[in-house]
Amino acid sequence: GDSVTQTEGLVTLTEGLPVMLNCTYQTIYSNPFLFWYVQHLNESPRLLLKSFTDNKRTEHQGFHATLHKSSSSFHLQKSSAQLSDSALYYCARPGGAGNKLTFGIGTRVLVRP
Amino acid sequence: EAAVTQSPRNKVTVTGGNVTLSCRQTNSHNYMYWYRQDTGHGLRLIHYSYGAGNLQIGDVPDGYKATRTTQEDFFLLLELASPSQTSLYFCASSEGARSERLFFGHGTKLSVL
Protein backbone atom coordinates (compact mmCIF):
# COMPACT_ATOMS: atom_id res chain seq x y z
CA GLY A 1 0.00 0.00 0.00
CA ASP A 2 0.90 3.66 0.10
CA SER A 3 3.21 4.82 2.89
CA VAL A 4 5.81 7.40 3.77
CA THR A 5 8.95 6.84 5.83
CA GLN A 6 11.03 9.74 7.08
CA THR A 7 13.98 10.43 9.36
CA GLU A 8 12.74 9.67 12.83
CA GLY A 9 13.10 11.60 16.03
CA LEU A 10 15.09 14.73 16.64
CA VAL A 11 17.75 16.20 14.37
CA THR A 12 19.99 18.67 16.16
CA LEU A 13 22.42 20.82 14.24
CA THR A 14 24.40 24.01 14.46
CA GLU A 15 23.34 27.18 12.70
CA GLY A 16 25.03 27.55 9.33
CA LEU A 17 25.50 23.86 8.72
CA PRO A 18 23.59 21.94 6.04
CA VAL A 19 20.53 19.88 6.84
CA MET A 20 19.00 16.92 5.06
CA LEU A 21 15.83 15.14 6.11
CA ASN A 22 15.13 11.80 4.48
CA CYS A 23 11.80 10.77 2.99
CA THR A 24 11.07 7.60 1.09
CA TYR A 25 7.74 6.32 -0.05
CA GLN A 26 5.90 3.28 -1.28
CA THR A 27 3.10 3.57 -3.81
CA ILE A 28 1.22 1.63 -6.42
CA TYR A 29 0.83 4.74 -8.56
CA SER A 30 3.25 5.52 -11.37
CA ASN A 31 3.01 9.30 -10.96
CA PRO A 32 3.31 10.10 -7.26
CA PHE A 33 2.87 13.50 -5.70
CA LEU A 34 5.10 14.29 -2.73
CA PHE A 35 4.93 17.13 -0.23
CA TRP A 36 6.93 18.59 2.63
CA TYR A 37 4.98 20.42 5.33
CA VAL A 38 6.53 22.45 8.14
CA GLN A 39 5.04 23.17 11.55
CA HIS A 40 6.61 25.73 13.86
CA LEU A 41 5.97 25.66 17.59
CA ASN A 42 2.35 26.50 18.48
CA GLU A 43 1.42 26.86 14.83
CA SER A 44 -0.41 24.68 12.35
CA PRO A 45 1.29 22.76 9.53
CA ARG A 46 1.75 24.59 6.25
CA LEU A 47 2.99 23.53 2.85
CA LEU A 48 6.72 24.02 2.26
CA LEU A 49 7.39 22.14 -1.00
CA LYS A 50 5.60 19.88 -3.41
CA SER A 51 6.60 17.90 -6.47
CA PHE A 52 5.15 15.54 -9.02
CA THR A 53 7.88 15.68 -11.64
CA ASP A 54 10.63 13.09 -11.65
CA ASN A 55 14.20 14.39 -11.24
CA LYS A 56 13.12 18.03 -11.09
CA ARG A 57 14.41 20.14 -8.20
CA THR A 58 11.81 22.23 -6.41
CA GLU A 59 12.77 25.10 -4.11
CA HIS A 60 11.11 27.38 -1.57
CA GLN A 61 12.38 29.56 1.26
CA GLY A 62 15.92 28.20 0.92
CA PHE A 63 14.83 24.58 1.07
CA HIS A 64 14.94 22.24 -1.90
CA ALA A 65 13.97 18.70 -2.74
CA THR A 66 14.03 16.47 -5.80
CA LEU A 67 11.61 13.65 -6.46
CA HIS A 68 13.50 10.52 -7.54
CA LYS A 69 11.18 7.78 -8.68
CA SER A 70 14.11 5.42 -9.19
CA SER A 71 14.81 5.43 -5.46
CA SER A 72 11.31 6.43 -4.28
CA SER A 73 12.77 9.37 -2.41
CA PHE A 74 12.01 13.04 -1.78
CA HIS A 75 14.68 14.25 0.65
CA LEU A 76 14.51 17.81 2.01
CA GLN A 77 17.73 19.82 2.03
CA LYS A 78 19.03 23.23 2.96
CA SER A 79 22.60 24.36 2.54
CA SER A 80 22.75 26.54 5.65
CA ALA A 81 20.37 26.08 8.55
CA GLN A 82 18.96 29.08 10.42
CA LEU A 83 17.64 29.28 13.95
CA SER A 84 14.17 29.91 12.52
CA ASP A 85 14.29 26.52 10.78
CA SER A 86 13.69 24.84 14.13
CA ALA A 87 10.36 23.12 13.54
CA LEU A 88 8.58 19.83 12.88
CA TYR A 89 8.81 18.65 9.27
CA TYR A 90 6.40 16.22 7.65
CA CYS A 91 6.77 14.35 4.40
CA ALA A 92 3.41 13.47 2.87
CA ARG A 93 1.78 11.93 -0.17
CA PRO A 94 -1.76 11.19 -1.37
CA GLY A 95 -2.65 7.65 -0.40
CA GLY A 96 -5.15 5.24 -1.88
CA ALA A 97 -8.38 6.16 -3.56
CA GLY A 98 -9.85 9.58 -3.05
CA ASN A 99 -7.93 12.62 -1.98
CA LYS A 100 -6.62 11.75 1.47
CA LEU A 101 -3.11 12.89 2.30
CA THR A 102 -0.93 10.51 4.32
CA PHE A 103 1.78 12.02 6.49
CA GLY A 104 4.97 10.51 7.86
CA ILE A 105 5.56 10.59 11.61
CA GLY A 106 7.48 13.86 11.39
CA THR A 107 11.06 14.90 12.04
CA ARG A 108 11.79 17.53 14.65
CA VAL A 109 14.68 19.84 13.80
CA LEU A 110 16.46 21.91 16.41
CA VAL A 111 18.98 24.45 15.19
CA ARG A 112 21.39 25.74 17.83
CA PRO A 113 23.57 28.85 17.70
CA GLU B 1 -4.88 33.20 2.23
CA ALA B 2 -7.30 30.39 2.94
CA ALA B 3 -9.17 30.56 6.23
CA VAL B 4 -10.02 27.54 8.36
CA THR B 5 -11.43 28.23 11.81
CA GLN B 6 -11.74 25.65 14.56
CA SER B 7 -13.62 25.84 17.82
CA PRO B 8 -13.09 25.47 20.67
CA ARG B 9 -9.33 26.03 20.91
CA ASN B 10 -9.16 23.99 24.11
CA LYS B 11 -11.54 21.45 25.59
CA VAL B 12 -11.44 19.34 28.73
CA THR B 13 -13.92 16.54 29.29
CA VAL B 14 -14.24 13.38 31.36
CA THR B 15 -14.16 9.78 30.26
CA GLY B 16 -17.49 8.90 28.70
CA GLY B 17 -18.28 12.48 27.90
CA ASN B 18 -19.75 13.80 24.67
CA VAL B 19 -17.63 16.23 22.64
CA THR B 20 -18.17 18.06 19.37
CA LEU B 21 -15.33 19.83 17.58
CA SER B 22 -16.28 22.37 14.94
CA CYS B 23 -14.55 23.53 11.80
CA ARG B 24 -15.54 26.16 9.28
CA GLN B 25 -13.74 27.08 6.06
CA THR B 26 -14.52 30.12 3.96
CA ASN B 27 -12.54 29.18 0.87
CA SER B 28 -15.20 27.31 -1.09
CA HIS B 29 -13.04 24.21 -0.89
CA ASN B 30 -14.59 20.88 -1.69
CA TYR B 31 -12.52 18.72 0.66
CA MET B 32 -12.33 18.93 4.44
CA TYR B 33 -10.35 16.73 6.80
CA TRP B 34 -9.95 15.91 10.47
CA TYR B 35 -6.50 14.87 11.68
CA ARG B 36 -5.14 14.12 15.11
CA GLN B 37 -1.55 14.86 16.01
CA ASP B 38 0.37 12.81 18.56
CA THR B 39 4.06 12.62 19.30
CA GLY B 40 5.53 9.51 17.71
CA HIS B 41 2.58 9.12 15.36
CA GLY B 42 2.57 12.36 13.40
CA LEU B 43 -0.62 13.50 11.72
CA ARG B 44 -3.21 10.78 11.29
CA LEU B 45 -6.37 11.13 9.27
CA ILE B 46 -9.62 10.42 11.11
CA HIS B 47 -12.34 11.32 8.60
CA TYR B 48 -12.68 13.46 5.52
CA SER B 49 -15.37 14.70 3.18
CA TYR B 50 -15.62 15.94 -0.39
CA GLY B 51 -18.85 17.84 0.00
CA ALA B 52 -21.95 18.49 2.03
CA GLY B 53 -23.50 15.23 3.19
CA ASN B 54 -20.47 13.17 2.18
CA LEU B 55 -18.22 11.32 4.62
CA GLN B 56 -15.14 9.22 3.97
CA ILE B 57 -13.34 7.07 6.51
CA GLY B 58 -9.73 7.89 7.24
CA ASP B 59 -6.97 5.82 8.78
CA VAL B 60 -7.93 6.02 12.48
CA PRO B 61 -11.74 6.35 12.56
CA ASP B 62 -12.57 4.21 15.60
CA GLY B 63 -14.38 6.15 18.29
CA TYR B 64 -15.12 9.10 16.04
CA LYS B 65 -18.05 10.23 13.97
CA ALA B 66 -18.10 13.17 11.60
CA THR B 67 -20.70 15.14 9.74
CA ARG B 68 -20.42 17.66 6.90
CA THR B 69 -23.54 19.81 7.11
CA THR B 70 -22.61 22.40 4.48
CA GLN B 71 -19.68 23.04 2.21
CA GLU B 72 -18.27 25.29 4.94
CA ASP B 73 -18.88 23.24 8.09
CA PHE B 74 -17.36 19.94 9.21
CA PHE B 75 -17.87 18.50 12.69
CA LEU B 76 -16.05 15.79 14.61
CA LEU B 77 -18.04 13.95 17.26
CA LEU B 78 -16.73 11.90 20.18
CA GLU B 79 -19.79 10.32 21.77
CA LEU B 80 -18.01 8.35 24.52
CA ALA B 81 -14.69 10.06 24.96
CA SER B 82 -11.75 8.03 26.25
CA PRO B 83 -8.33 9.13 27.57
CA SER B 84 -6.73 7.68 24.41
CA GLN B 85 -8.47 10.44 22.48
CA THR B 86 -6.53 13.12 24.30
CA SER B 87 -4.76 14.82 21.42
CA LEU B 88 -4.35 17.90 19.27
CA TYR B 89 -6.97 17.90 16.52
CA PHE B 90 -6.52 19.72 13.24
CA CYS B 91 -9.10 20.49 10.63
CA ALA B 92 -7.96 21.20 7.09
CA SER B 93 -9.45 21.98 3.69
CA SER B 94 -8.34 21.70 0.07
CA GLU B 95 -9.81 22.31 -3.34
CA GLY B 96 -9.67 18.62 -4.05
CA ALA B 97 -7.20 17.62 -6.72
CA ARG B 98 -4.43 15.28 -5.62
CA SER B 99 -1.82 17.96 -6.06
CA GLU B 100 -3.62 20.59 -4.03
CA ARG B 101 -2.26 21.91 -0.78
CA LEU B 102 -4.03 21.54 2.53
CA PHE B 103 -4.90 24.60 4.59
CA PHE B 104 -4.98 23.86 8.30
CA GLY B 105 -6.87 25.45 11.16
CA HIS B 106 -5.10 26.37 14.39
CA GLY B 107 -6.04 23.16 16.13
CA THR B 108 -8.15 22.09 19.11
CA LYS B 109 -6.40 20.67 22.13
CA LEU B 110 -8.62 18.04 23.72
CA SER B 111 -7.98 16.49 27.12
CA VAL B 112 -10.04 13.53 28.28
CA LEU B 113 -9.61 12.94 32.01
PDB file of C-alpha atoms in Angstrom:
ATOM      1  CA  GLY A   1       0.000   0.000   0.000  1.00  0.00           C
ATOM      2  CA  ASP A   2       0.899   3.658   0.102  1.00  0.00           C
ATOM      3  CA  SER A   3       3.209   4.815   2.886  1.00  0.00           C
ATOM      4  CA  VAL A   4       5.806   7.400   3.767  1.00  0.00           C
ATOM      5  CA  THR A   5       8.950   6.838   5.830  1.00  0.00           C
ATOM      6  CA  GLN A   6      11.030   9.738   7.082  1.00  0.00           C
ATOM      7  CA  THR A   7      13.979  10.426   9.364  1.00  0.00           C
ATOM      8  CA  GLU A   8      12.737   9.669  12.831  1.00  0.00           C
ATOM      9  CA  GLY A   9      13.099  11.602  16.027  1.00  0.00           C
ATOM     10  CA  LEU A  10      15.095  14.730  16.637  1.00  0.00           C
ATOM     11  CA  VAL A  11      17.752  16.198  14.375  1.00  0.00           C
ATOM     12  CA  THR A  12      19.991  18.673  16.165  1.00  0.00           C
ATOM     13  CA  LEU A  13      22.422  20.821  14.245  1.00  0.00           C
ATOM     14  CA  THR A  14      24.399  24.015  14.457  1.00  0.00           C
ATOM     15  CA  GLU A  15      23.341  27.180  12.702  1.00  0.00           C
ATOM     16  CA  GLY A  16      25.026  27.555   9.330  1.00  0.00           C
ATOM     17  CA  LEU A  17      25.497  23.857   8.718  1.00  0.00           C
ATOM     18  CA  PRO A  18      23.591  21.939   6.036  1.00  0.00           C
ATOM     19  CA  VAL A  19      20.530  19.882   6.841  1.00  0.00           C
ATOM     20  CA  MET A  20      18.997  16.924   5.063  1.00  0.00           C
ATOM     21  CA  LEU A  21      15.826  15.137   6.109  1.00  0.00           C
ATOM     22  CA  ASN A  22      15.128  11.800   4.477  1.00  0.00           C
ATOM     23  CA  CYS A  23      11.799  10.771   2.992  1.00  0.00           C
ATOM     24  CA  THR A  24      11.073   7.596   1.095  1.00  0.00           C
ATOM     25  CA  TYR A  25       7.736   6.315  -0.049  1.00  0.00           C
ATOM     26  CA  GLN A  26       5.901   3.279  -1.282  1.00  0.00           C
ATOM     27  CA  THR A  27       3.104   3.568  -3.814  1.00  0.00           C
ATOM     28  CA  ILE A  28       1.218   1.632  -6.425  1.00  0.00           C
ATOM     29  CA  TYR A  29       0.834   4.741  -8.555  1.00  0.00           C
ATOM     30  CA  SER A  30       3.252   5.519 -11.372  1.00  0.00           C
ATOM     31  CA  ASN A  31       3.006   9.300 -10.957  1.00  0.00           C
ATOM     32  CA  PRO A  32       3.312  10.097  -7.261  1.00  0.00           C
ATOM     33  CA  PHE A  33       2.867  13.498  -5.698  1.00  0.00           C
ATOM     34  CA  LEU A  34       5.104  14.285  -2.730  1.00  0.00           C
ATOM     35  CA  PHE A  35       4.927  17.128  -0.231  1.00  0.00           C
ATOM     36  CA  TRP A  36       6.927  18.587   2.629  1.00  0.00           C
ATOM     37  CA  TYR A  37       4.983  20.419   5.332  1.00  0.00           C
ATOM     38  CA  VAL A  38       6.535  22.446   8.144  1.00  0.00           C
ATOM     39  CA  GLN A  39       5.045  23.165  11.548  1.00  0.00           C
ATOM     40  CA  HIS A  40       6.614  25.732  13.859  1.00  0.00           C
ATOM     41  CA  LEU A  41       5.974  25.663  17.587  1.00  0.00           C
ATOM     42  CA  ASN A  42       2.351  26.498  18.479  1.00  0.00           C
ATOM     43  CA  GLU A  43       1.418  26.858  14.828  1.00  0.00           C
ATOM     44  CA  SER A  44      -0.413  24.682  12.353  1.00  0.00           C
ATOM     45  CA  PRO A  45       1.286  22.762   9.525  1.00  0.00           C
ATOM     46  CA  ARG A  46       1.755  24.592   6.253  1.00  0.00           C
ATOM     47  CA  LEU A  47       2.995  23.535   2.850  1.00  0.00           C
ATOM     48  CA  LEU A  48       6.721  24.017   2.255  1.00  0.00           C
ATOM     49  CA  LEU A  49       7.386  22.141  -1.003  1.00  0.00           C
ATOM     50  CA  LYS A  50       5.596  19.883  -3.412  1.00  0.00           C
ATOM     51  CA  SER A  51       6.596  17.905  -6.473  1.00  0.00           C
ATOM     52  CA  PHE A  52       5.152  15.543  -9.024  1.00  0.00           C
ATOM     53  CA  THR A  53       7.884  15.683 -11.640  1.00  0.00           C
ATOM     54  CA  ASP A  54      10.633  13.085 -11.648  1.00  0.00           C
ATOM     55  CA  ASN A  55      14.195  14.391 -11.244  1.00  0.00           C
ATOM     56  CA  LYS A  56      13.125  18.032 -11.086  1.00  0.00           C
ATOM     57  CA  ARG A  57      14.407  20.136  -8.204  1.00  0.00           C
ATOM     58  CA  THR A  58      11.806  22.231  -6.415  1.00  0.00           C
ATOM     59  CA  GLU A  59      12.765  25.102  -4.110  1.00  0.00           C
ATOM     60  CA  HIS A  60      11.110  27.376  -1.571  1.00  0.00           C
ATOM     61  CA  GLN A  61      12.383  29.563   1.259  1.00  0.00           C
ATOM     62  CA  GLY A  62      15.925  28.198   0.922  1.00  0.00           C
ATOM     63  CA  PHE A  63      14.834  24.576   1.067  1.00  0.00           C
ATOM     64  CA  HIS A  64      14.944  22.239  -1.899  1.00  0.00           C
ATOM     65  CA  ALA A  65      13.970  18.695  -2.738  1.00  0.00           C
ATOM     66  CA  THR A  66      14.034  16.468  -5.803  1.00  0.00           C
ATOM     67  CA  LEU A  67      11.611  13.654  -6.459  1.00  0.00           C
ATOM     68  CA  HIS A  68      13.498  10.521  -7.542  1.00  0.00           C
ATOM     69  CA  LYS A  69      11.176   7.784  -8.683  1.00  0.00           C
ATOM     70  CA  SER A  70      14.113   5.420  -9.193  1.00  0.00           C
ATOM     71  CA  SER A  71      14.808   5.426  -5.463  1.00  0.00           C
ATOM     72  CA  SER A  72      11.307   6.427  -4.279  1.00  0.00           C
ATOM     73  CA  SER A  73      12.771   9.373  -2.410  1.00  0.00           C
ATOM     74  CA  PHE A  74      12.010  13.045  -1.776  1.00  0.00           C
ATOM     75  CA  HIS A  75      14.684  14.250   0.651  1.00  0.00           C
ATOM     76  CA  LEU A  76      14.512  17.807   2.007  1.00  0.00           C
ATOM     77  CA  GLN A  77      17.731  19.819   2.032  1.00  0.00           C
ATOM     78  CA  LYS A  78      19.026  23.228   2.955  1.00  0.00           C
ATOM     79  CA  SER A  79      22.604  24.356   2.537  1.00  0.00           C
ATOM     80  CA  SER A  80      22.745  26.543   5.646  1.00  0.00           C
ATOM     81  CA  ALA A  81      20.366  26.081   8.553  1.00  0.00           C
ATOM     82  CA  GLN A  82      18.960  29.077  10.420  1.00  0.00           C
ATOM     83  CA  LEU A  83      17.637  29.280  13.951  1.00  0.00           C
ATOM     84  CA  SER A  84      14.175  29.908  12.520  1.00  0.00           C
ATOM     85  CA  ASP A  85      14.286  26.516  10.776  1.00  0.00           C
ATOM     86  CA  SER A  86      13.692  24.835  14.128  1.00  0.00           C
ATOM     87  CA  ALA A  87      10.362  23.121  13.544  1.00  0.00           C
ATOM     88  CA  LEU A  88       8.581  19.832  12.882  1.00  0.00           C
ATOM     89  CA  TYR A  89       8.807  18.646   9.270  1.00  0.00           C
ATOM     90  CA  TYR A  90       6.397  16.217   7.648  1.00  0.00           C
ATOM     91  CA  CYS A  91       6.770  14.353   4.401  1.00  0.00           C
ATOM     92  CA  ALA A  92       3.408  13.469   2.869  1.00  0.00           C
ATOM     93  CA  ARG A  93       1.780  11.928  -0.173  1.00  0.00           C
ATOM     94  CA  PRO A  94      -1.758  11.186  -1.367  1.00  0.00           C
ATOM     95  CA  GLY A  95      -2.654   7.652  -0.395  1.00  0.00           C
ATOM     96  CA  GLY A  96      -5.147   5.242  -1.875  1.00  0.00           C
ATOM     97  CA  ALA A  97      -8.384   6.164  -3.556  1.00  0.00           C
ATOM     98  CA  GLY A  98      -9.846   9.579  -3.048  1.00  0.00           C
ATOM     99  CA  ASN A  99      -7.927  12.617  -1.975  1.00  0.00           C
ATOM    100  CA  LYS A 100      -6.617  11.753   1.469  1.00  0.00           C
ATOM    101  CA  LEU A 101      -3.111  12.891   2.301  1.00  0.00           C
ATOM    102  CA  THR A 102      -0.931  10.511   4.316  1.00  0.00           C
ATOM    103  CA  PHE A 103       1.785  12.015   6.490  1.00  0.00           C
ATOM    104  CA  GLY A 104       4.971  10.510   7.861  1.00  0.00           C
ATOM    105  CA  ILE A 105       5.560  10.587  11.612  1.00  0.00           C
ATOM    106  CA  GLY A 106       7.476  13.859  11.386  1.00  0.00           C
ATOM    107  CA  THR A 107      11.064  14.904  12.042  1.00  0.00           C
ATOM    108  CA  ARG A 108      11.794  17.528  14.653  1.00  0.00           C
ATOM    109  CA  VAL A 109      14.677  19.840  13.799  1.00  0.00           C
ATOM    110  CA  LEU A 110      16.462  21.908  16.406  1.00  0.00           C
ATOM    111  CA  VAL A 111      18.984  24.450  15.185  1.00  0.00           C
ATOM    112  CA  ARG A 112      21.386  25.739  17.833  1.00  0.00           C
ATOM    113  CA  PRO A 113      23.567  28.851  17.705  1.00  0.00           C
TER     114      PRO A 113
ATOM    115  CA  GLU B   1      -4.877  33.198   2.228  1.00  0.00           C
ATOM    116  CA  ALA B   2      -7.302  30.393   2.939  1.00  0.00           C
ATOM    117  CA  ALA B   3      -9.166  30.557   6.231  1.00  0.00           C
ATOM    118  CA  VAL B   4     -10.023  27.543   8.364  1.00  0.00           C
ATOM    119  CA  THR B   5     -11.430  28.234  11.814  1.00  0.00           C
ATOM    120  CA  GLN B   6     -11.735  25.653  14.561  1.00  0.00           C
ATOM    121  CA  SER B   7     -13.620  25.837  17.823  1.00  0.00           C
ATOM    122  CA  PRO B   8     -13.092  25.474  20.666  1.00  0.00           C
ATOM    123  CA  ARG B   9      -9.334  26.033  20.914  1.00  0.00           C
ATOM    124  CA  ASN B  10      -9.160  23.987  24.111  1.00  0.00           C
ATOM    125  CA  LYS B  11     -11.544  21.447  25.589  1.00  0.00           C
ATOM    126  CA  VAL B  12     -11.442  19.337  28.727  1.00  0.00           C
ATOM    127  CA  THR B  13     -13.920  16.537  29.288  1.00  0.00           C
ATOM    128  CA  VAL B  14     -14.237  13.379  31.356  1.00  0.00           C
ATOM    129  CA  THR B  15     -14.158   9.776  30.256  1.00  0.00           C
ATOM    130  CA  GLY B  16     -17.489   8.902  28.702  1.00  0.00           C
ATOM    131  CA  GLY B  17     -18.275  12.482  27.899  1.00  0.00           C
ATOM    132  CA  ASN B  18     -19.752  13.799  24.674  1.00  0.00           C
ATOM    133  CA  VAL B  19     -17.632  16.229  22.637  1.00  0.00           C
ATOM    134  CA  THR B  20     -18.171  18.057  19.370  1.00  0.00           C
ATOM    135  CA  LEU B  21     -15.335  19.834  17.576  1.00  0.00           C
ATOM    136  CA  SER B  22     -16.285  22.375  14.942  1.00  0.00           C
ATOM    137  CA  CYS B  23     -14.551  23.527  11.798  1.00  0.00           C
ATOM    138  CA  ARG B  24     -15.536  26.157   9.278  1.00  0.00           C
ATOM    139  CA  GLN B  25     -13.739  27.076   6.064  1.00  0.00           C
ATOM    140  CA  THR B  26     -14.518  30.118   3.962  1.00  0.00           C
ATOM    141  CA  ASN B  27     -12.545  29.176   0.866  1.00  0.00           C
ATOM    142  CA  SER B  28     -15.201  27.314  -1.087  1.00  0.00           C
ATOM    143  CA  HIS B  29     -13.043  24.210  -0.893  1.00  0.00           C
ATOM    144  CA  ASN B  30     -14.585  20.878  -1.687  1.00  0.00           C
ATOM    145  CA  TYR B  31     -12.519  18.724   0.659  1.00  0.00           C
ATOM    146  CA  MET B  32     -12.330  18.929   4.435  1.00  0.00           C
ATOM    147  CA  TYR B  33     -10.345  16.725   6.801  1.00  0.00           C
ATOM    148  CA  TRP B  34      -9.953  15.912  10.467  1.00  0.00           C
ATOM    149  CA  TYR B  35      -6.500  14.874  11.678  1.00  0.00           C
ATOM    150  CA  ARG B  36      -5.144  14.118  15.110  1.00  0.00           C
ATOM    151  CA  GLN B  37      -1.545  14.860  16.009  1.00  0.00           C
ATOM    152  CA  ASP B  38       0.369  12.809  18.560  1.00  0.00           C
ATOM    153  CA  THR B  39       4.062  12.615  19.303  1.00  0.00           C
ATOM    154  CA  GLY B  40       5.532   9.508  17.710  1.00  0.00           C
ATOM    155  CA  HIS B  41       2.579   9.122  15.356  1.00  0.00           C
ATOM    156  CA  GLY B  42       2.574  12.357  13.405  1.00  0.00           C
ATOM    157  CA  LEU B  43      -0.617  13.496  11.723  1.00  0.00           C
ATOM    158  CA  ARG B  44      -3.206  10.779  11.287  1.00  0.00           C
ATOM    159  CA  LEU B  45      -6.371  11.134   9.269  1.00  0.00           C
ATOM    160  CA  ILE B  46      -9.620  10.422  11.110  1.00  0.00           C
ATOM    161  CA  HIS B  47     -12.337  11.316   8.603  1.00  0.00           C
ATOM    162  CA  TYR B  48     -12.682  13.463   5.521  1.00  0.00           C
ATOM    163  CA  SER B  49     -15.369  14.704   3.175  1.00  0.00           C
ATOM    164  CA  TYR B  50     -15.619  15.941  -0.386  1.00  0.00           C
ATOM    165  CA  GLY B  51     -18.849  17.839  -0.004  1.00  0.00           C
ATOM    166  CA  ALA B  52     -21.955  18.486   2.030  1.00  0.00           C
ATOM    167  CA  GLY B  53     -23.503  15.230   3.187  1.00  0.00           C
ATOM    168  CA  ASN B  54     -20.466  13.170   2.181  1.00  0.00           C
ATOM    169  CA  LEU B  55     -18.223  11.319   4.621  1.00  0.00           C
ATOM    170  CA  GLN B  56     -15.136   9.217   3.967  1.00  0.00           C
ATOM    171  CA  ILE B  57     -13.342   7.072   6.515  1.00  0.00           C
ATOM    172  CA  GLY B  58      -9.729   7.893   7.236  1.00  0.00           C
ATOM    173  CA  ASP B  59      -6.971   5.816   8.780  1.00  0.00           C
ATOM    174  CA  VAL B  60      -7.927   6.021  12.482  1.00  0.00           C
ATOM    175  CA  PRO B  61     -11.744   6.352  12.562  1.00  0.00           C
ATOM    176  CA  ASP B  62     -12.565   4.207  15.601  1.00  0.00           C
ATOM    177  CA  GLY B  63     -14.385   6.151  18.291  1.00  0.00           C
ATOM    178  CA  TYR B  64     -15.117   9.105  16.041  1.00  0.00           C
ATOM    179  CA  LYS B  65     -18.047  10.235  13.967  1.00  0.00           C
ATOM    180  CA  ALA B  66     -18.097  13.171  11.602  1.00  0.00           C
ATOM    181  CA  THR B  67     -20.697  15.136   9.743  1.00  0.00           C
ATOM    182  CA  ARG B  68     -20.422  17.661   6.901  1.00  0.00           C
ATOM    183  CA  THR B  69     -23.543  19.806   7.113  1.00  0.00           C
ATOM    184  CA  THR B  70     -22.614  22.400   4.478  1.00  0.00           C
ATOM    185  CA  GLN B  71     -19.681  23.043   2.208  1.00  0.00           C
ATOM    186  CA  GLU B  72     -18.274  25.287   4.936  1.00  0.00           C
ATOM    187  CA  ASP B  73     -18.882  23.237   8.089  1.00  0.00           C
ATOM    188  CA  PHE B  74     -17.365  19.935   9.211  1.00  0.00           C
ATOM    189  CA  PHE B  75     -17.868  18.505  12.691  1.00  0.00           C
ATOM    190  CA  LEU B  76     -16.045  15.789  14.606  1.00  0.00           C
ATOM    191  CA  LEU B  77     -18.038  13.945  17.263  1.00  0.00           C
ATOM    192  CA  LEU B  78     -16.731  11.904  20.180  1.00  0.00           C
ATOM    193  CA  GLU B  79     -19.791  10.315  21.773  1.00  0.00           C
ATOM    194  CA  LEU B  80     -18.010   8.355  24.517  1.00  0.00           C
ATOM    195  CA  ALA B  81     -14.691  10.060  24.961  1.00  0.00           C
ATOM    196  CA  SER B  82     -11.754   8.035  26.250  1.00  0.00           C
ATOM    197  CA  PRO B  83      -8.334   9.126  27.572  1.00  0.00           C
ATOM    198  CA  SER B  84      -6.727   7.684  24.406  1.00  0.00           C
ATOM    199  CA  GLN B  85      -8.474  10.441  22.485  1.00  0.00           C
ATOM    200  CA  THR B  86      -6.527  13.122  24.296  1.00  0.00           C
ATOM    201  CA  SER B  87      -4.764  14.816  21.416  1.00  0.00           C
ATOM    202  CA  LEU B  88      -4.349  17.902  19.266  1.00  0.00           C
ATOM    203  CA  TYR B  89      -6.971  17.899  16.522  1.00  0.00           C
ATOM    204  CA  PHE B  90      -6.517  19.718  13.242  1.00  0.00           C
ATOM    205  CA  CYS B  91      -9.103  20.492  10.632  1.00  0.00           C
ATOM    206  CA  ALA B  92      -7.961  21.195   7.087  1.00  0.00           C
ATOM    207  CA  SER B  93      -9.447  21.978   3.688  1.00  0.00           C
ATOM    208  CA  SER B  94      -8.342  21.698   0.066  1.00  0.00           C
ATOM    209  CA  GLU B  95      -9.813  22.307  -3.337  1.00  0.00           C
ATOM    210  CA  GLY B  96      -9.668  18.620  -4.051  1.00  0.00           C
ATOM    211  CA  ALA B  97      -7.197  17.616  -6.721  1.00  0.00           C
ATOM    212  CA  ARG B  98      -4.430  15.285  -5.615  1.00  0.00           C
ATOM    213  CA  SER B  99      -1.824  17.959  -6.060  1.00  0.00           C
ATOM    214  CA  GLU B 100      -3.622  20.590  -4.032  1.00  0.00           C
ATOM    215  CA  ARG B 101      -2.256  21.909  -0.776  1.00  0.00           C
ATOM    216  CA  LEU B 102      -4.029  21.538   2.531  1.00  0.00           C
ATOM    217  CA  PHE B 103      -4.903  24.601   4.591  1.00  0.00           C
ATOM    218  CA  PHE B 104      -4.985  23.858   8.303  1.00  0.00           C
ATOM    219  CA  GLY B 105      -6.868  25.451  11.156  1.00  0.00           C
ATOM    220  CA  HIS B 106      -5.097  26.371  14.394  1.00  0.00           C
ATOM    221  CA  GLY B 107      -6.036  23.162  16.133  1.00  0.00           C
ATOM    222  CA  THR B 108      -8.150  22.087  19.107  1.00  0.00           C
ATOM    223  CA  LYS B 109      -6.400  20.674  22.131  1.00  0.00           C
ATOM    224  CA  LEU B 110      -8.621  18.035  23.718  1.00  0.00           C
ATOM    225  CA  SER B 111      -7.975  16.493  27.118  1.00  0.00           C
ATOM    226  CA  VAL B 112     -10.036  13.527  28.280  1.00  0.00           C
ATOM    227  CA  LEU B 113      -9.612  12.939  32.008  1.00  0.00           C
TER     228      LEU B 113
END
